[in-house]
Amino acid sequence: MRLHRLVLTAFGPFGGTQSVDFDELSAAGLFLLHGPTGAGKTSILDAVCYALYGSVPGARHSGQGLTLRSDHAAVGARTEVTLELTVAGRRLEITRQPPWERPKKRGAGTTVEKAQSWLREHDRAAGAWKDLSRSHQEIGEEITQLLGMSREQFCQVVLLPQGDFARFLRADAEARGRLLGRLFDTRRFAEVEKRLAERRRTTEARVREGDTALLADAHRMQQVAGDAMELPEAAPGEPGLAEAVLAAAAVARSTARERLTVAHCCRLAAESAQTAAERALADVRERARLQQRFTDARERADVLEERAGAHREAQARMERARKAEAVAPALELRESADAEHREASARAARTRALLPEGFAGAGAAGLAAAARRAAEELGGLESARRAERRLTDLVAERTELDRRERDDDEVLAETGTWLAGWDAVRDGLRTAVETAQEAATRAEQLDGRREPARRRLEAARRCDELTRDLEDARRGSLSSGEHAQTARAHWLALKEQRLDGIAAELAATLAEGAPCAVCGATEHPAPARKTAGHVDREAEEQALTACQDAEGDHAGDERRVGVLREALAAATAEAGDAPTDRLLAEAQEVEQAYALARREASALHSAREELRQAEQEHERRTAAQREAAVRAASRVGRRDRLEQERAALEAELTQARGVAESVAARAAQLERQAARLTEAAEAARAAEESAARLKQADGRLDEAAFRAGFDTPRAAASALLDATAHRDLQRRLDDRQLEEAAVRAVLAEPDTLAAAGRPPADLAAAQATAAAAAERLRAAASAQDAAARRCAELDQLSARAADGVRRLAPVREEYDRVARLAGLTAGTSADNERKMRLESYVLAARLEQVAAAATVRLQRMSSGRYTLVHSDDRAGRGRSGLGLHVVDAWTGRERDTSTLSGGETFFASLALALGLADVVTDEAGGVRLDTLFIDEGFGSLDDQTLDEVLDVLDSLRERDRSVGIVSHVADLRRRVHAQVEVVKGRSGSAVRQRGYLPSGRRGRGEE
């Protein structure tokens, strides 16, 4: 993969459009990307990753979309990244635009426009770009397939993050495993471990579930059987559990059946005894009930006699309450008047406290008069308030006048600058129009020459073709003429032979006695005989036909020669004497000149339109300049009038507002004073009226109490009962009356009086006897039912346990097999000697490859001192880890990578990163990586080590690679000539690029 060109627009810190030419940088092999902190060096790498994968690397991966847009971008500028690269022999161009908020085309506000992507490929045969896709998903799949790497792998092997690898050197096995797992995609091996562990847990859970269910059944059988069954001591999952449970269940079932027979006999005897005890208990219970009824009635009569005095007092209390009800309306009226008076007095005190000290002793009339005077003074300020509002308007109008003056000054300055260069702009535009017009005229002239040139060229080509056809026709005519002469000679020869042998043909027609057609004789003593090679009439006719056909073919060939000769003469006359090559060159020259003229003439319309728009702009700016000058002149008099009016208003307001800050403040004071005086007057008047009503209510209350027979209103009030007390008192009186009637009725019953004369009933003894009999029956029945249930439950539980044992057998076999495999892959099995997980085993092999690839460069950077080796020593919980050690050739000892110094850690991590890039590249399908980036870390190196590191990086060019260094180190600017500098400013960052010096070392050297 080789990068060619990167173009950024409104991306990250870059407000405008910036481009990076990687082809120019790649010529040096080694180039430097530098700039101040926050300028946007990393944003260039982010843009490369975003163009390829649609997202940025690392922690910046979250929260993309609108955040990728530059804060310095113009309102209408669209954020865009375009990357041109070659991968797998194909030259591609990727353009991505993240979602962004743009102003609405209609109305105010903004709207979010969706993200867009384009993928194009350069067609070398056609020499043009062709579109491949505009789908985010299709482009992502195409790029991932061509590169053979995920976004994480690309960021790790192309954008080499030195900080990550420095941490990788010092990390523990678990952290290394996470990074290697992301790069080499060993998820399938971890998935195998996970699947086996899950399957082991599942089968183990099923075994434990089966054993637990079996033990649960055993516990239930023990609960049912009691001491007749002993539980096995085995735990769920242990062997022998099923056999022990089934044996104990068989013993429990036998014991339960014996106990059921004994319980049945006991129940029959208990039923007979319980019937006799129930009859005796019923008789004793009835006698005890009647005796207790008589005793209760006598006790109730005694209680009524004791409470007779309280009953008489309640009757008197009810009579006094009925008299006090006549005084209740007057009491309620007096309480209402007293509450109203207290509230009015409190309100009057509150409102009077808000007034100045001069109104402390004023009455309601005085307060009302003061409120009217304040309202009259407030009305007199209305004119001043209007003047104050007018003054505010004058200040705003003067501010607006000043703003318009500044705007007009800006218009005058801008239009003056623009109009100063108008003549040059107009002349240039007119020259462009004239040039395009001349080209159009030239195109018309050349267009008239095109058709004749094409006709002459076509005629010359016809001449060449007709010449070849005429030669072919002449050869054909010559051949057909020779063939016709041969055919005619053959026919004449056959005709002569037939005439010579015609006597034989006539003799063949002679008959005895018939006259001869030649001599007339009727005798034919010696007729002629046919000889060998005799030619008959048919042979002669065939030869004649062949002769006529050959002569016809020759005549046709002669006619074709004549036609071609005439056509050649016509074409020669049209083409002239010039050869075809020269006519072709002339026609092409005319066509090229015509195409050039057409291209130049095509700008005529746009040039005229541009001139027209420029003239319109000139008229607009001239008018704007003229209008601004007129407005500036008219503002002079208006400003003087505003100043005079403002001075008069300020004098008026100074007199009206007095000591207040403003007329509005003075008016607010008067409004508050009038409102408080009015409220205080109303409160004072309400207090006086409520005092009169309270006095009147006191008189009415005294009169009502005297008429009801009470000495004072207080006595009448104390005699009153509320609704609840009245109901309670009345209920007690009614209950007393009902109780007296009920007691008299019970004491008059005959059965009750007869039972009272008999000895007391011993109910407890009868109940104890009946209860003992019932208890014996219940115990016998319960024992029989329990024994029956015990037998049934034991049979059911035993059958279920046996069925569970049969179903659990194949599950246990599966668990044993899966557990062995899961323990082996998880590193917990005794068969796994190094206690290494399957994924760790695969990652250890990859780490071994990475260490070997990194050592090649590390030895060169460290002058042969250090070598990276992988260690699979056990670490942590006794398992083999992903150890990484460094071998020091000076001491011959192997030590941990955490003991390296800062500079040593840097070039060790750089070697590790380059080695990992090679291994991941091979793992991803061997995609060639021609462009690499190294991010920071060079500041920790001394000059000698820096030279050695740069030598290693420079050696990458041996395979036509280019390496970009992202660093702040100032010394690198002297050592690396090809540079990309990122400069930040208030309007956003900018890119400055400098190629290498061919006379010096490629990408490096001394100044």
JSON list of C-alpha atoms in Angstrom, two decimals, residues 549-687:
[
{"chain": "A", "resi": 549, "resn": "ASP", "atom": "CA", "xyz": [-19.62, -19.91, -69.86]},
{"chain": "A", "resi": 550, "resn": "ALA", "atom": "CA", "xyz": [-15.94, -19.10, -69.94]},
{"chain": "A", "resi": 551, "resn": "GLU", "atom": "CA", "xyz": [-16.50, -16.34, -72.51]},
{"chain": "A", "resi": 552, "resn": "GLY", "atom": "CA", "xyz": [-19.31, -14.94, -70.32]},
{"chain": "A", "resi": 553, "resn": "ASP", "atom": "CA", "xyz": [-17.03, -14.92, -67.25]},
{"chain": "A", "resi": 554, "resn": "HIS", "atom": "CA", "xyz": [-14.33, -13.16, -69.24]},
{"chain": "A", "resi": 555, "resn": "ALA", "atom": "CA", "xyz": [-16.82, -10.57, -70.47]},
{"chain": "A", "resi": 556, "resn": "GLY", "atom": "CA", "xyz": [-17.91, -9.95, -66.85]},
{"chain": "A", "resi": 557, "resn": "ASP", "atom": "CA", "xyz": [-14.31, -9.52, -65.71]},
{"chain": "A", "resi": 558, "resn": "GLU", "atom": "CA", "xyz": [-13.74, -7.05, -68.54]},
{"chain": "A", "resi": 559, "resn": "ARG", "atom": "CA", "xyz": [-16.79, -5.04, -67.48]},
{"chain": "A", "resi": 560, "resn": "ARG", "atom": "CA", "xyz": [-15.60, -4.98, -63.82]},
{"chain": "A", "resi": 561, "resn": "VAL", "atom": "CA", "xyz": [-12.18, -3.73, -64.98]},
{"chain": "A", "resi": 562, "resn": "GLY", "atom": "CA", "xyz": [-13.90, -0.92, -66.87]},
{"chain": "A", "resi": 563, "resn": "VAL", "atom": "CA", "xyz": [-16.05, 0.05, -63.91]},
{"chain": "A", "resi": 564, "resn": "LEU", "atom": "CA", "xyz": [-13.06, 0.08, -61.54]},
{"chain": "A", "resi": 565, "resn": "ARG", "atom": "CA", "xyz": [-11.02, 2.09, -64.04]},
{"chain": "A", "resi": 566, "resn": "GLU", "atom": "CA", "xyz": [-13.76, 4.75, -64.22]},
{"chain": "A", "resi": 567, "resn": "ALA", "atom": "CA", "xyz": [-14.18, 4.84, -60.41]},
{"chain": "A", "resi": 568, "resn": "LEU", "atom": "CA", "xyz": [-10.40, 5.17, -60.00]},
{"chain": "A", "resi": 569, "resn": "ALA", "atom": "CA", "xyz": [-10.32, 8.05, -62.44]},
{"chain": "A", "resi": 570, "resn": "ALA", "atom": "CA", "xyz": [-13.13, 9.85, -60.52]},
{"chain": "A", "resi": 571, "resn": "ALA", "atom": "CA", "xyz": [-11.47, 9.28, -57.12]},
{"chain": "A", "resi": 572, "resn": "THR", "atom": "CA", "xyz": [-8.09, 10.42, -58.50]},
{"chain": "A", "resi": 573, "resn": "ALA", "atom": "CA", "xyz": [-9.69, 13.58, -59.84]},
{"chain": "A", "resi": 574, "resn": "GLU", "atom": "CA", "xyz": [-11.22, 14.32, -56.38]},
{"chain": "A", "resi": 575, "resn": "ALA", "atom": "CA", "xyz": [-8.14, 13.40, -54.34]},
{"chain": "A", "resi": 576, "resn": "GLY", "atom": "CA", "xyz": [-5.54, 15.11, -56.51]},
{"chain": "A", "resi": 577, "resn": "ASP", "atom": "CA", "xyz": [-1.92, 14.14, -56.70]},
{"chain": "A", "resi": 578, "resn": "ALA", "atom": "CA", "xyz": [-1.13, 14.29, -52.95]},
{"chain": "A", "resi": 579, "resn": "PRO", "atom": "CA", "xyz": [-0.43, 10.93, -51.26]},
{"chain": "A", "resi": 580, "resn": "THR", "atom": "CA", "xyz": [-2.76, 9.55, -48.62]},
{"chain": "A", "resi": 581, "resn": "ASP", "atom": "CA", "xyz": [-0.30, 10.03, -45.76]},
{"chain": "A", "resi": 582, "resn": "ARG", "atom": "CA", "xyz": [0.03, 13.71, -46.44]},
{"chain": "A", "resi": 583, "resn": "LEU", "atom": "CA", "xyz": [-3.75, 14.14, -46.80]},
{"chain": "A", "resi": 584, "resn": "LEU", "atom": "CA", "xyz": [-4.20, 12.29, -43.48]},
{"chain": "A", "resi": 585, "resn": "ALA", "atom": "CA", "xyz": [-1.71, 14.60, -41.77]},
{"chain": "A", "resi": 586, "resn": "GLU", "atom": "CA", "xyz": [-3.44, 17.66, -43.25]},
{"chain": "A", "resi": 587, "resn": "ALA", "atom": "CA", "xyz": [-6.89, 16.41, -42.13]},
{"chain": "A", "resi": 588, "resn": "GLN", "atom": "CA", "xyz": [-5.61, 15.71, -38.60]},
{"chain": "A", "resi": 589, "resn": "GLU", "atom": "CA", "xyz": [-3.95, 19.10, -38.46]},
{"chain": "A", "resi": 590, "resn": "VAL", "atom": "CA", "xyz": [-7.24, 20.77, -39.45]},
{"chain": "A", "resi": 591, "resn": "GLU", "atom": "CA", "xyz": [-9.18, 18.71, -36.89]},
{"chain": "A", "resi": 592, "resn": "GLN", "atom": "CA", "xyz": [-6.74, 19.54, -34.10]},
{"chain": "A", "resi": 593, "resn": "ALA", "atom": "CA", "xyz": [-6.76, 23.22, -34.99]},
{"chain": "A", "resi": 594, "resn": "TYR", "atom": "CA", "xyz": [-10.56, 23.13, -35.11]},
{"chain": "A", "resi": 595, "resn": "ALA", "atom": "CA", "xyz": [-10.80, 21.36, -31.72]},
{"chain": "A", "resi": 596, "resn": "LEU", "atom": "CA", "xyz": [-8.40, 23.90, -30.19]},
{"chain": "A", "resi": 597, "resn": "ALA", "atom": "CA", "xyz": [-10.39, 26.78, -31.61]},
{"chain": "A", "resi": 598, "resn": "ARG", "atom": "CA", "xyz": [-13.63, 25.23, -30.37]},
{"chain": "A", "resi": 599, "resn": "ARG", "atom": "CA", "xyz": [-12.21, 24.88, -26.85]},
{"chain": "A", "resi": 600, "resn": "GLU", "atom": "CA", "xyz": [-11.04, 28.48, -26.87]},
{"chain": "A", "resi": 601, "resn": "ALA", "atom": "CA", "xyz": [-14.35, 29.60, -28.35]},
{"chain": "A", "resi": 602, "resn": "SER", "atom": "CA", "xyz": [-16.35, 27.64, -25.72]},
{"chain": "A", "resi": 603, "resn": "ALA", "atom": "CA", "xyz": [-15.23, 30.22, -23.19]},
{"chain": "A", "resi": 604, "resn": "LEU", "atom": "CA", "xyz": [-17.00, 32.99, -25.15]},
{"chain": "A", "resi": 605, "resn": "HIS", "atom": "CA", "xyz": [-20.32, 32.64, -23.36]},
{"chain": "A", "resi": 606, "resn": "SER", "atom": "CA", "xyz": [-18.75, 32.42, -19.90]},
{"chain": "A", "resi": 607, "resn": "ALA", "atom": "CA", "xyz": [-16.45, 35.37, -20.72]},
{"chain": "A", "resi": 608, "resn": "ARG", "atom": "CA", "xyz": [-19.39, 37.47, -21.90]},
{"chain": "A", "resi": 609, "resn": "GLU", "atom": "CA", "xyz": [-21.39, 36.43, -18.87]},
{"chain": "A", "resi": 610, "resn": "GLU", "atom": "CA", "xyz": [-18.48, 37.28, -16.58]},
{"chain": "A", "resi": 611, "resn": "LEU", "atom": "CA", "xyz": [-18.10, 40.66, -18.27]},
{"chain": "A", "resi": 612, "resn": "ARG", "atom": "CA", "xyz": [-21.85, 41.28, -17.95]},
{"chain": "A", "resi": 613, "resn": "GLN", "atom": "CA", "xyz": [-21.81, 40.34, -14.28]},
{"chain": "A", "resi": 614, "resn": "ALA", "atom": "CA", "xyz": [-18.74, 42.49, -13.69]},
{"chain": "A", "resi": 615, "resn": "GLU", "atom": "CA", "xyz": [-20.46, 45.47, -15.37]},
{"chain": "A", "resi": 616, "resn": "GLN", "atom": "CA", "xyz": [-23.56, 44.86, -13.25]},
{"chain": "A", "resi": 617, "resn": "GLU", "atom": "CA", "xyz": [-21.33, 44.68, -10.17]},
{"chain": "A", "resi": 618, "resn": "HIS", "atom": "CA", "xyz": [-19.71, 47.96, -11.25]},
{"chain": "A", "resi": 619, "resn": "GLU", "atom": "CA", "xyz": [-23.11, 49.61, -11.59]},
{"chain": "A", "resi": 620, "resn": "ARG", "atom": "CA", "xyz": [-24.21, 48.20, -8.23]},
{"chain": "A", "resi": 621, "resn": "ARG", "atom": "CA", "xyz": [-21.08, 49.39, -6.43]},
{"chain": "A", "resi": 622, "resn": "THR", "atom": "CA", "xyz": [-21.23, 52.79, -8.12]},
{"chain": "A", "resi": 623, "resn": "ALA", "atom": "CA", "xyz": [-24.85, 53.17, -7.02]},
{"chain": "A", "resi": 624, "resn": "ALA", "atom": "CA", "xyz": [-23.96, 51.98, -3.50]},
{"chain": "A", "resi": 625, "resn": "GLN", "atom": "CA", "xyz": [-21.13, 54.54, -3.33]},
{"chain": "A", "resi": 626, "resn": "ARG", "atom": "CA", "xyz": [-23.45, 57.30, -4.52]},
{"chain": "A", "resi": 627, "resn": "GLU", "atom": "CA", "xyz": [-26.23, 56.34, -2.09]},
{"chain": "A", "resi": 628, "resn": "ALA", "atom": "CA", "xyz": [-23.78, 56.13, 0.83]},
{"chain": "A", "resi": 629, "resn": "ALA", "atom": "CA", "xyz": [-22.49, 59.64, 0.03]},
{"chain": "A", "resi": 630, "resn": "VAL", "atom": "CA", "xyz": [-26.07, 61.01, -0.09]},
{"chain": "A", "resi": 631, "resn": "ARG", "atom": "CA", "xyz": [-26.94, 59.37, 3.22]},
{"chain": "A", "resi": 632, "resn": "ALA", "atom": "CA", "xyz": [-23.78, 60.77, 4.82]},
{"chain": "A", "resi": 633, "resn": "ALA", "atom": "CA", "xyz": [-24.73, 64.31, 3.73]},
{"chain": "A", "resi": 634, "resn": "SER", "atom": "CA", "xyz": [-28.30, 63.98, 5.03]},
{"chain": "A", "resi": 635, "resn": "ARG", "atom": "CA", "xyz": [-27.15, 62.80, 8.46]},
{"chain": "A", "resi": 636, "resn": "VAL", "atom": "CA", "xyz": [-25.39, 66.09, 9.28]},
{"chain": "A", "resi": 637, "resn": "GLY", "atom": "CA", "xyz": [-28.59, 68.14, 9.75]},
{"chain": "A", "resi": 638, "resn": "ARG", "atom": "CA", "xyz": [-30.43, 65.27, 11.40]},
{"chain": "A", "resi": 639, "resn": "ARG", "atom": "CA", "xyz": [-27.69, 64.88, 14.02]},
{"chain": "A", "resi": 640, "resn": "ASP", "atom": "CA", "xyz": [-27.93, 68.61, 14.95]},
{"chain": "A", "resi": 641, "resn": "ARG", "atom": "CA", "xyz": [-31.72, 68.39, 15.39]},
{"chain": "A", "resi": 642, "resn": "LEU", "atom": "CA", "xyz": [-31.38, 65.38, 17.63]},
{"chain": "A", "resi": 643, "resn": "GLU", "atom": "CA", "xyz": [-28.80, 67.13, 19.84]},
{"chain": "A", "resi": 644, "resn": "GLN", "atom": "CA", "xyz": [-31.05, 70.21, 20.30]},
{"chain": "A", "resi": 645, "resn": "GLU", "atom": "CA", "xyz": [-34.07, 68.09, 21.21]},
{"chain": "A", "resi": 646, "resn": "ARG", "atom": "CA", "xyz": [-32.02, 65.98, 23.64]},
{"chain": "A", "resi": 647, "resn": "ALA", "atom": "CA", "xyz": [-30.75, 69.08, 25.50]},
{"chain": "A", "resi": 648, "resn": "ALA", "atom": "CA", "xyz": [-34.32, 70.43, 25.93]},
{"chain": "A", "resi": 649, "resn": "LEU", "atom": "CA", "xyz": [-35.65, 67.08, 27.20]},
{"chain": "A", "resi": 650, "resn": "GLU", "atom": "CA", "xyz": [-32.82, 66.67, 29.70]},
{"chain": "A", "resi": 651, "resn": "ALA", "atom": "CA", "xyz": [-33.55, 70.12, 31.19]},
{"chain": "A", "resi": 652, "resn": "GLU", "atom": "CA", "xyz": [-37.25, 69.25, 31.55]},
{"chain": "A", "resi": 653, "resn": "LEU", "atom": "CA", "xyz": [-36.52, 65.89, 33.19]},
{"chain": "A", "resi": 654, "resn": "THR", "atom": "CA", "xyz": [-34.03, 67.38, 35.67]},
{"chain": "A", "resi": 655, "resn": "GLN", "atom": "CA", "xyz": [-36.81, 69.57, 37.07]},
{"chain": "A", "resi": 656, "resn": "ALA", "atom": "CA", "xyz": [-39.47, 66.79, 37.05]},
{"chain": "A", "resi": 657, "resn": "ARG", "atom": "CA", "xyz": [-37.57, 63.95, 38.76]},
{"chain": "A", "resi": 658, "resn": "GLY", "atom": "CA", "xyz": [-36.27, 66.03, 41.66]},
{"chain": "A", "resi": 659, "resn": "VAL", "atom": "CA", "xyz": [-33.95, 64.00, 43.89]},
{"chain": "A", "resi": 660, "resn": "ALA", "atom": "CA", "xyz": [-34.95, 60.69, 42.25]},
{"chain": "A", "resi": 661, "resn": "GLU", "atom": "CA", "xyz": [-32.71, 58.98, 39.75]},
{"chain": "A", "resi": 662, "resn": "SER", "atom": "CA", "xyz": [-35.35, 59.31, 37.03]},
{"chain": "A", "resi": 663, "resn": "VAL", "atom": "CA", "xyz": [-38.93, 60.31, 36.40]},
{"chain": "A", "resi": 664, "resn": "ALA", "atom": "CA", "xyz": [-39.85, 56.66, 36.28]},
{"chain": "A", "resi": 665, "resn": "ALA", "atom": "CA", "xyz": [-38.27, 56.14, 39.72]},
{"chain": "A", "resi": 666, "resn": "ARG", "atom": "CA", "xyz": [-40.17, 59.18, 41.10]},
{"chain": "A", "resi": 667, "resn": "ALA", "atom": "CA", "xyz": [-43.42, 57.87, 39.59]},
{"chain": "A", "resi": 668, "resn": "ALA", "atom": "CA", "xyz": [-42.77, 54.44, 41.11]},
{"chain": "A", "resi": 669, "resn": "GLN", "atom": "CA", "xyz": [-42.29, 56.06, 44.54]},
{"chain": "A", "resi": 670, "resn": "LEU", "atom": "CA", "xyz": [-45.59, 57.95, 44.24]},
{"chain": "A", "resi": 671, "resn": "GLU", "atom": "CA", "xyz": [-47.40, 54.82, 43.02]},
{"chain": "A", "resi": 672, "resn": "ARG", "atom": "CA", "xyz": [-46.16, 52.80, 46.01]},
{"chain": "A", "resi": 673, "resn": "GLN", "atom": "CA", "xyz": [-47.07, 55.63, 48.47]},
{"chain": "A", "resi": 674, "resn": "ALA", "atom": "CA", "xyz": [-50.60, 56.03, 47.05]},
{"chain": "A", "resi": 675, "resn": "ALA", "atom": "CA", "xyz": [-51.19, 52.28, 47.12]},
{"chain": "A", "resi": 676, "resn": "ARG", "atom": "CA", "xyz": [-50.02, 51.97, 50.75]},
{"chain": "A", "resi": 677, "resn": "LEU", "atom": "CA", "xyz": [-52.13, 54.96, 51.90]},
{"chain": "A", "resi": 678, "resn": "THR", "atom": "CA", "xyz": [-55.20, 53.57, 50.16]},
{"chain": "A", "resi": 679, "resn": "GLU", "atom": "CA", "xyz": [-54.69, 50.14, 51.69]},
{"chain": "A", "resi": 680, "resn": "ALA", "atom": "CA", "xyz": [-54.13, 51.64, 55.18]},
{"chain": "A", "resi": 681, "resn": "ALA", "atom": "CA", "xyz": [-57.31, 53.78, 54.90]},
{"chain": "A", "resi": 682, "resn": "GLU", "atom": "CA", "xyz": [-59.37, 50.75, 53.92]},
{"chain": "A", "resi": 683, "resn": "ALA", "atom": "CA", "xyz": [-57.90, 48.67, 56.79]},
{"chain": "A", "resi": 684, "resn": "ALA", "atom": "CA", "xyz": [-58.62, 51.46, 59.37]},
{"chain": "A", "resi": 685, "resn": "ARG", "atom": "CA", "xyz": [-62.20, 51.81, 58.16]},
{"chain": "A", "resi": 686, "resn": "ALA", "atom": "CA", "xyz": [-62.72, 48.01, 58.34]},
{"chain": "A", "resi": 687, "resn": "ALA", "atom": "CA", "xyz": [-61.36, 47.94, 61.96]}
]
